[in-house]
């Protein structure tokens, strides 16, 4: 019964309406509910597009769920329900507030908009990516004992599913789409908590040039962070995105690779290059190597003519506390770079795969 505490917004228009009615009927069955919890069962919630009909390729749709704020849930895995013929990518955003209270809206960077729907960001407040799928990627099972804490007293009160439709060939003749993710979750508190740190830059890439977009942040919280997956994100100009742990030993920086990827490959979470820990006083650093053959300046922004430079670190911590810090952003070029920020001994292979 726990599954039914995840509630679709806009219930009357949703196929989950009937689930909700079922929940209302069985809500008094407390004994059965408690029993399921004791068994530590992993339950599944279908977070799928509500049979939408995207009309054009490159459409981005978002659909949200609200999570019961009286119950703590722990997501321990994500099982995709999509094919690369239809979906270019899917992202799950944890939100404090969803971008819209519509059932479906236009969302995301570079979006082709469906004029019959509103446009909004995936989240209005407290946005964090908790899962990314692309290119027929397999399921993501978090490491044993690790869960994303959602609902209850957590900062994630909503989850928004975003699907970027690559092709709409399948939908001619009125076939509808239910791409999405099956969330694997439990109400049993997990001993380790999953979190995501998003690194990125502002700035610009000059015409016909190679530019490094860099960021770095010192960890100021008294927590030990175990990165286990990373994701890179740029638009067309990104060639290599790399992320590092940097520790200072006798004024000399030691760099250890967390992950490095060609952002033109499927932008999903990949396992880290090294199992390392980050703790107070360590620095995390990321670089996007951008190559522009354009005759104009490219700026950071949301359209396909703009760029983005992002490196995501998915990590776990012991106990219930993830980092309060969710972002590490710099102004990017020409204002910010690593060496101006007094990082030294920069790895020579930070821009090569
Ligand atoms: C999603 O899963 C259902 C079965 O649960 C299946 O019928 C449907 O084709 C799947 N959709 C996609 C887009 O893979
Ligand atoms: C990191 O640890 C995980 C889990 O123990 C293991 O599966 C993986 O191979 C390790 N990765 C590296 C690069 O050592
Ligand atoms: C970093 O910025 C400084 C000052 O703008 C510049 O002199 C230096 O060449 C830059 N370093 C790199 C590696 O881009």
Short mmCIF file of C-alpha atoms and ligand atoms in Angstrom, two decimals:
data_model
loop_
_atom_site.label_atom_id
_atom_site.label_comp_id
_atom_site.label_asym_id
_atom_site.label_seq_id
_atom_site.Cartn_x
_atom_site.Cartn_y
_atom_site.Cartn_z
CA UNK A 1 0.00 0.00 0.00
CA UNK A 2 2.94 2.33 0.47
CA UNK A 3 3.08 2.92 -3.26
CA UNK A 4 -0.16 4.76 -3.13
CA UNK A 5 1.18 7.55 -1.01
CA UNK A 6 2.96 8.90 -4.06
CA UNK A 7 0.26 11.03 -5.57
CA UNK A 8 -0.16 12.39 -9.04
CA UNK A 9 -0.95 16.05 -9.27
CA UNK A 10 -4.17 16.80 -11.05
CA UNK A 11 -5.69 13.50 -10.08
CA UNK A 12 -8.87 13.78 -12.02
CA UNK A 13 -7.07 13.86 -15.32
CA UNK A 14 -4.73 11.10 -14.36
CA UNK A 15 -4.85 7.39 -14.77
CA UNK A 16 -3.59 7.24 -11.18
CA UNK A 17 -6.99 8.48 -10.06
CA UNK A 18 -8.15 4.91 -9.60
CA UNK A 19 -5.11 4.03 -7.57
CA UNK A 20 -5.95 6.93 -5.34
CA UNK A 21 -9.51 5.72 -4.89
CA UNK A 22 -8.09 2.32 -3.98
CA UNK A 23 -5.84 4.02 -1.42
CA UNK A 24 -8.81 5.79 0.13
CA UNK A 25 -10.66 2.49 0.46
CA UNK A 26 -7.78 0.69 2.11
CA UNK A 27 -6.41 3.48 4.20
CA UNK A 28 -7.72 1.86 7.38
CA UNK A 29 -5.87 -1.35 6.70
CA UNK A 30 -3.04 -0.23 8.98
CA UNK A 31 -2.00 -3.72 10.03
CA UNK A 32 -1.32 -4.82 6.50
CA UNK A 33 0.66 -1.63 5.93
CA UNK A 34 2.87 -2.13 8.98
CA UNK A 35 3.50 -5.74 8.03
CA UNK A 36 4.78 -4.78 4.59
CA UNK A 37 7.17 -2.31 6.19
CA UNK A 38 8.59 -4.92 8.54
CA UNK A 39 9.33 -7.19 5.65
CA UNK A 40 11.55 -4.48 4.17
CA UNK A 41 9.91 -4.98 0.85
CA UNK A 42 11.08 -3.03 -2.14
CA UNK A 43 8.06 -1.47 -3.76
CA UNK A 44 7.70 -0.01 -7.22
CA UNK A 45 6.11 3.24 -8.29
CA UNK A 46 5.46 3.82 -12.00
CA UNK A 47 6.58 7.37 -12.74
CA UNK A 48 5.54 7.42 -16.39
CA UNK A 49 4.29 10.00 -18.86
CA UNK A 50 0.48 9.95 -18.63
CA UNK A 51 -0.05 8.74 -22.22
CA UNK A 52 1.10 11.92 -23.88
CA UNK A 53 1.21 12.65 -27.58
CA UNK A 54 4.32 14.63 -28.48
CA UNK A 55 3.81 16.18 -31.89
CA UNK A 56 7.33 17.22 -32.81
CA UNK A 57 10.82 15.79 -32.38
CA UNK A 58 12.90 17.68 -29.77
CA UNK A 59 9.86 18.23 -27.54
CA UNK A 60 10.63 18.19 -23.79
CA UNK A 61 7.75 17.21 -21.51
CA UNK A 62 7.67 17.24 -17.72
CA UNK A 63 5.25 15.45 -15.40
CA UNK A 64 5.41 15.58 -11.59
CA UNK A 65 4.47 13.45 -8.60
CA UNK A 66 3.92 14.74 -5.10
CA UNK A 67 5.31 12.56 -2.33
CA UNK A 68 3.59 12.05 0.99
CA UNK A 69 5.15 14.50 3.46
CA UNK A 70 4.11 12.31 6.41
CA UNK A 71 6.18 9.32 5.36
CA UNK A 72 9.90 9.02 4.69
CA UNK A 73 10.74 7.04 1.57
CA UNK A 74 14.10 5.80 0.32
CA UNK A 75 14.61 5.31 -3.41
CA UNK A 76 17.12 2.52 -3.94
CA UNK A 77 16.95 2.02 -7.70
CA UNK A 78 15.63 3.29 -11.02
CA UNK A 79 14.34 1.05 -13.81
CA UNK A 80 13.85 2.85 -17.12
CA UNK A 81 10.81 2.30 -19.32
CA UNK A 82 11.88 3.82 -22.62
CA UNK A 83 13.66 3.16 -25.88
CA UNK A 84 16.21 5.31 -27.62
CA UNK A 85 14.12 5.30 -30.80
CA UNK A 86 11.65 7.56 -29.02
CA UNK A 87 13.37 9.17 -26.05
CA UNK A 88 16.67 10.98 -26.41
CA UNK A 89 17.01 11.24 -22.66
CA UNK A 90 15.02 11.22 -19.43
CA UNK A 91 15.89 13.04 -16.23
CA UNK A 92 14.36 12.82 -12.78
CA UNK A 93 14.46 16.02 -10.76
CA UNK A 94 13.88 16.09 -7.03
CA UNK A 95 12.07 19.35 -6.18
CA UNK A 96 10.89 21.24 -3.14
CA UNK A 97 8.25 22.72 -5.45
CA UNK A 98 7.45 21.50 -8.97
CA UNK A 99 7.79 23.84 -11.93
CA UNK A 100 4.05 23.73 -12.54
CA UNK A 101 0.97 22.10 -11.08
CA UNK A 102 -0.18 21.01 -14.52
CA UNK A 103 -0.10 17.30 -15.25
CA UNK A 104 2.24 17.85 -18.24
CA UNK A 105 4.13 20.93 -19.38
CA UNK A 106 6.87 21.98 -21.79
CA UNK A 107 10.20 22.09 -20.02
CA UNK A 108 13.91 22.11 -20.41
CA UNK A 109 16.72 23.51 -22.41
CA UNK A 110 16.51 23.79 -26.17
CA UNK A 111 12.85 22.87 -26.05
CA UNK A 112 10.52 22.65 -29.00
CA UNK A 113 7.28 23.78 -27.42
CA UNK A 114 3.83 22.28 -27.73
CA UNK A 115 1.67 25.42 -27.99
CA UNK A 116 -1.25 23.77 -26.19
CA UNK A 117 0.81 23.38 -23.00
CA UNK A 118 2.41 25.79 -20.57
CA UNK A 119 6.17 26.15 -20.29
CA UNK A 120 8.09 25.98 -17.03
CA UNK A 121 11.28 24.62 -15.52
CA UNK A 122 11.17 21.08 -14.09
CA UNK A 123 11.26 22.53 -10.54
CA UNK A 124 10.28 25.91 -9.17
CA UNK A 125 12.42 25.43 -6.06
CA UNK A 126 15.12 23.09 -4.79
CA UNK A 127 15.95 21.42 -8.09
CA UNK A 128 18.34 18.48 -8.09
CA UNK A 129 18.88 15.77 -10.67
CA UNK A 130 18.59 12.33 -9.06
CA UNK A 131 18.61 10.11 -12.15
CA UNK A 132 19.50 10.36 -15.81
CA UNK A 133 18.82 7.91 -18.59
CA UNK A 134 19.99 7.98 -22.17
CA UNK A 135 20.67 5.64 -25.03
CA UNK A 136 19.12 2.41 -23.72
CA UNK A 137 21.12 2.64 -20.49
CA UNK A 138 20.37 -0.19 -18.06
CA UNK A 139 18.76 0.19 -14.63
CA UNK A 140 20.63 2.11 -11.94
CA UNK A 141 20.78 0.26 -8.65
CA UNK A 142 22.27 2.38 -5.87
CA UNK A 143 25.04 0.69 -3.82
CA UNK A 144 23.76 -1.59 -1.02
CA UNK A 145 22.22 0.35 1.88
CA UNK A 146 22.10 3.63 -0.07
CA UNK A 147 18.83 5.47 -0.68
CA UNK A 148 17.63 8.86 -1.87
CA UNK A 149 15.53 10.15 1.00
CA UNK A 150 12.31 11.62 -0.42
CA UNK A 151 8.99 12.71 1.07
CA UNK A 152 8.64 12.94 4.83
CA UNK A 153 11.03 15.52 6.26
CA UNK A 154 13.35 15.51 3.24
CA UNK A 155 13.96 18.37 0.82
CA UNK A 156 12.49 16.30 -2.02
CA UNK A 157 8.71 16.66 -1.84
CA UNK A 158 8.11 16.24 -5.57
CA UNK A 159 9.79 14.33 -8.35
CA UNK A 160 9.51 15.61 -11.90
CA UNK A 161 10.08 13.29 -14.84
CA UNK A 162 11.46 15.03 -17.92
CA UNK A 163 11.48 13.24 -21.27
CA UNK A 164 13.26 14.66 -24.30
CA UNK A 165 11.57 13.12 -27.36
CA UNK A 166 14.09 12.41 -30.09
CA UNK A 167 11.58 11.10 -32.60
CA UNK A 168 7.80 11.15 -32.84
CA UNK A 169 7.58 8.54 -35.61
CA UNK A 170 6.01 6.07 -33.21
CA UNK A 171 3.14 8.43 -32.46
CA UNK A 172 1.66 8.86 -35.95
CA UNK A 173 -1.80 7.35 -35.88
CA UNK A 174 -2.44 8.45 -32.30
CA UNK A 175 -0.22 5.98 -30.41
CA UNK A 176 0.54 7.56 -27.04
CA UNK A 177 3.63 7.53 -24.88
CA UNK A 178 4.24 6.21 -21.39
CA UNK A 179 8.03 6.56 -21.25
CA UNK A 180 9.31 6.95 -17.72
CA UNK A 181 10.98 5.30 -14.78
CA UNK A 182 9.91 2.63 -12.30
CA UNK A 183 11.08 3.88 -8.91
CA UNK A 184 12.27 1.13 -6.56
CA UNK A 185 11.76 2.29 -3.01
CA UNK A 186 11.23 1.27 0.57
CA UNK A 187 9.96 2.92 3.74
CA UNK A 188 12.77 1.28 5.73
CA UNK A 189 15.36 3.89 6.63
CA UNK A 190 18.59 3.17 4.74
CA UNK A 191 21.92 3.41 6.58
CA UNK A 192 23.46 5.57 3.83
CA UNK A 193 22.01 8.59 2.04
CA UNK A 194 22.45 9.46 -1.63
CA UNK A 195 23.04 13.03 -2.77
CA UNK A 196 24.08 14.88 -5.90
CA UNK A 197 26.50 17.80 -6.20
CA UNK A 198 26.11 19.84 -9.39
CA UNK A 199 29.16 21.70 -10.67
CA UNK A 200 28.98 24.25 -13.46
CA UNK A 201 30.10 27.54 -14.87
CA UNK A 202 28.88 30.73 -16.46
CA UNK A 203 30.98 32.50 -19.05
CA UNK A 204 31.47 32.34 -22.78
CA UNK A 205 33.44 30.58 -25.51
CA UNK A 206 35.06 33.00 -28.00
CA UNK A 207 34.67 32.47 -31.74
CA UNK A 208 36.92 29.84 -33.37
CA UNK A 209 38.76 28.83 -30.24
CA UNK A 210 39.30 26.23 -27.57
CA UNK A 211 38.16 27.38 -24.13
CA UNK A 212 38.32 25.78 -20.70
CA UNK A 213 35.31 26.38 -18.50
CA UNK A 214 36.39 25.64 -14.94
CA UNK A 215 34.98 25.60 -11.45
CA UNK A 216 36.22 24.50 -8.03
CA UNK A 217 34.86 24.55 -4.48
CA UNK A 218 36.27 23.69 -1.10
CA UNK A 219 34.16 21.39 1.04
CA UNK A 220 33.33 23.20 4.25
CA UNK A 221 31.00 20.67 5.83
CA UNK A 222 32.11 18.09 8.34
CA UNK A 223 30.92 15.09 6.33
CA UNK A 224 32.60 12.29 4.45
CA UNK A 225 31.41 11.99 0.85
CA UNK A 226 31.73 8.80 -1.18
CA UNK A 227 31.24 9.59 -4.90
CA UNK A 228 29.98 6.57 -6.84
CA UNK A 229 28.72 7.96 -10.16
CA UNK A 230 29.13 11.04 -12.32
CA UNK A 231 27.40 12.67 -15.25
CA UNK A 232 28.58 15.27 -17.73
CA UNK A 233 26.45 17.76 -19.62
CA UNK A 234 27.23 20.28 -22.34
CA UNK A 235 25.57 21.20 -25.61
CA UNK A 236 27.35 20.90 -28.98
CA UNK A 237 30.77 22.45 -28.19
CA UNK A 238 31.80 20.20 -25.29
CA UNK A 239 34.57 17.71 -26.08
CA UNK A 240 35.74 16.52 -22.64
CA UNK A 241 34.35 17.12 -19.15
CA UNK A 242 36.52 16.04 -16.22
CA UNK A 243 36.06 16.22 -12.46
CA UNK A 244 38.64 15.86 -9.67
CA UNK A 245 39.29 15.72 -5.99
CA UNK A 246 42.09 18.16 -5.17
CA UNK A 247 44.03 17.93 -1.90
CA UNK A 248 46.81 20.29 -0.94
CA UNK A 249 49.95 18.67 0.36
CA UNK A 250 52.78 21.13 1.19
CA UNK A 251 51.39 23.82 -1.13
CA UNK A 252 51.27 21.40 -3.98
CA UNK A 253 47.88 20.22 -5.23
CA UNK A 254 47.30 16.52 -5.70
CA UNK A 255 44.59 15.76 -8.23
CA UNK A 256 42.65 12.53 -8.28
CA UNK A 257 40.18 11.82 -11.08
CA UNK A 258 36.53 11.33 -10.13
CA UNK A 259 35.38 10.93 -13.73
CA UNK A 260 36.00 12.08 -17.27
CA UNK A 261 33.72 11.70 -20.27
CA UNK A 262 32.99 12.87 -23.77
CA UNK A 263 29.73 14.81 -23.28
CA UNK A 264 28.69 13.93 -26.83
CA UNK A 265 28.25 10.33 -25.58
CA UNK A 266 24.97 9.47 -23.80
CA UNK A 267 24.72 11.82 -20.84
CA UNK A 268 23.84 9.34 -18.10
CA UNK A 269 25.45 8.55 -14.75
CA UNK A 270 28.61 6.47 -15.18
CA UNK A 271 30.59 4.72 -12.40
CA UNK A 272 33.41 6.84 -10.95
CA UNK A 273 36.97 6.36 -12.23
CA UNK A 274 38.31 6.00 -8.65
CA UNK A 275 36.63 5.14 -5.38
CA UNK A 276 37.77 8.03 -3.21
CA UNK A 277 36.31 10.10 -0.41
CA UNK A 278 35.87 13.85 -0.07
CA UNK A 279 35.95 15.49 3.32
CA UNK A 280 36.22 18.90 4.91
CA UNK A 281 39.07 20.90 3.41
CA UNK A 282 39.19 18.96 0.14
CA UNK A 283 38.41 20.75 -3.09
CA UNK A 284 36.26 19.45 -5.94
CA UNK A 285 37.13 20.79 -9.37
CA UNK A 286 35.64 20.36 -12.84
CA UNK A 287 36.59 21.48 -16.33
CA UNK A 288 34.68 21.47 -19.61
CA UNK A 289 36.84 21.69 -22.69
CA UNK A 290 34.88 23.51 -25.38
CA UNK A 291 35.84 23.69 -29.06
CA UNK A 292 34.13 26.34 -31.15
CA UNK A 293 34.33 26.58 -34.93
CA UNK A 294 31.64 29.23 -34.85
CA UNK A 295 32.27 32.75 -36.06
CA UNK A 296 30.49 34.15 -33.04
CA UNK A 297 30.77 34.08 -29.27
CA UNK A 298 28.81 31.30 -27.53
CA UNK A 299 27.46 32.04 -24.07
CA UNK A 300 26.15 29.87 -21.27
CA UNK A 301 22.38 29.67 -21.63
CA UNK A 302 19.38 27.49 -22.24
CA UNK A 303 18.97 27.31 -26.01
CA UNK A 304 20.80 25.03 -28.43
CA UNK A 305 22.74 28.08 -29.65
CA UNK A 306 24.03 28.49 -26.10
CA UNK A 307 26.29 26.24 -24.09
CA UNK A 308 26.30 24.57 -20.71
CA UNK A 309 29.13 23.15 -18.65
CA UNK A 310 28.04 20.70 -15.95
CA UNK A 311 29.63 17.90 -13.96
CA UNK A 312 27.37 15.99 -11.57
CA UNK A 313 28.72 13.92 -8.69
CA UNK A 314 26.35 11.30 -7.22
CA UNK A 315 27.59 10.25 -3.79
CA UNK A 316 26.56 8.63 -0.55
CA UNK A 317 27.22 9.56 3.04
CA UNK A 318 26.96 7.50 6.22
CA UNK A 319 23.70 8.23 8.05
CA UNK A 320 21.03 10.71 7.10
CA UNK A 321 22.94 13.87 6.26
CA UNK A 322 23.90 14.70 2.70
CA UNK A 323 25.76 17.91 1.84
CA UNK A 324 23.76 21.07 2.41
CA UNK A 325 25.73 22.44 -0.53
CA UNK A 326 24.10 21.25 -3.75
CA UNK A 327 25.95 23.43 -6.25
CA UNK A 328 29.47 24.53 -7.10
CA UNK A 329 29.34 27.25 -9.75
CA UNK A 330 31.93 29.70 -11.03
CA UNK A 331 31.67 32.74 -13.32
CA UNK A 332 33.66 30.82 -15.95
CA UNK A 333 35.80 32.44 -18.65
CA UNK A 334 37.09 35.08 -18.98
CA UNK A 335 36.66 35.86 -15.28
CA UNK A 336 37.38 32.58 -13.52
CA UNK A 337 39.89 29.82 -14.10
CA UNK A 338 41.60 27.24 -11.91
CA UNK A 339 45.04 28.82 -11.92
CA UNK A 340 43.69 32.25 -11.05
CA UNK A 341 41.97 30.53 -8.16
CA UNK A 342 45.45 29.36 -7.06
CA UNK A 343 45.10 25.74 -8.00
CA UNK A 344 48.42 24.31 -9.12
CA UNK A 345 49.84 21.11 -10.57
CA UNK A 346 46.82 20.94 -12.92
CA UNK A 347 46.71 17.55 -14.68
CA UNK A 348 47.90 17.75 -18.26
CA UNK A 349 45.32 15.22 -19.38
CA UNK A 350 42.30 17.10 -17.98
CA UNK A 351 41.19 17.88 -21.54
CA UNK A 352 41.92 14.57 -23.24
CA UNK A 353 40.06 11.30 -22.97
C1 LIG B 1 6.41 0.90 -20.49
O1 LIG B 1 6.04 -0.30 -19.83
C2 LIG B 1 4.82 -0.87 -20.26
C3 LIG B 1 4.57 -2.08 -19.42
O2 LIG B 1 4.58 -1.76 -18.08
C4 LIG B 1 4.88 -1.22 -21.73
O3 LIG B 1 3.64 -1.70 -22.16
C5 LIG B 1 5.24 0.04 -22.52
O4 LIG B 1 5.41 -0.29 -23.87
C6 LIG B 1 6.52 0.67 -21.98
N1 LIG B 1 6.73 1.93 -22.67
C7 LIG B 1 7.89 2.24 -23.23
C8 LIG B 1 7.97 3.59 -23.86
O5 LIG B 1 8.86 1.50 -23.20
C1 LIG B 2 34.40 1.03 -6.70
O1 LIG B 2 33.68 0.26 -5.77
C2 LIG B 2 32.62 -0.48 -6.36
C3 LIG B 2 31.83 -1.13 -5.25
O2 LIG B 2 32.67 -1.75 -4.33
C4 LIG B 2 33.19 -1.48 -7.34
O3 LIG B 2 32.15 -2.21 -7.96
C5 LIG B 2 33.96 -0.73 -8.41
O4 LIG B 2 34.57 -1.62 -9.31
C6 LIG B 2 35.03 0.17 -7.78
N1 LIG B 2 35.60 1.01 -8.83
C7 LIG B 2 36.91 1.21 -8.97
C8 LIG B 2 37.32 2.08 -10.08
O5 LIG B 2 37.72 0.70 -8.23
C1 LIG B 3 43.68 32.09 -16.29
O1 LIG B 3 43.37 33.47 -16.22
C2 LIG B 3 44.54 34.30 -16.21
C3 LIG B 3 44.09 35.72 -15.99
O2 LIG B 3 43.01 36.05 -16.82
C4 LIG B 3 45.29 34.12 -17.53
O3 LIG B 3 46.45 34.91 -17.52
C5 LIG B 3 45.66 32.67 -17.69
O4 LIG B 3 46.25 32.47 -18.97
C6 LIG B 3 44.44 31.78 -17.57
N1 LIG B 3 44.88 30.41 -17.55
C7 LIG B 3 44.39 29.48 -18.34
C8 LIG B 3 44.95 28.14 -18.21
O5 LIG B 3 43.49 29.74 -19.13
#
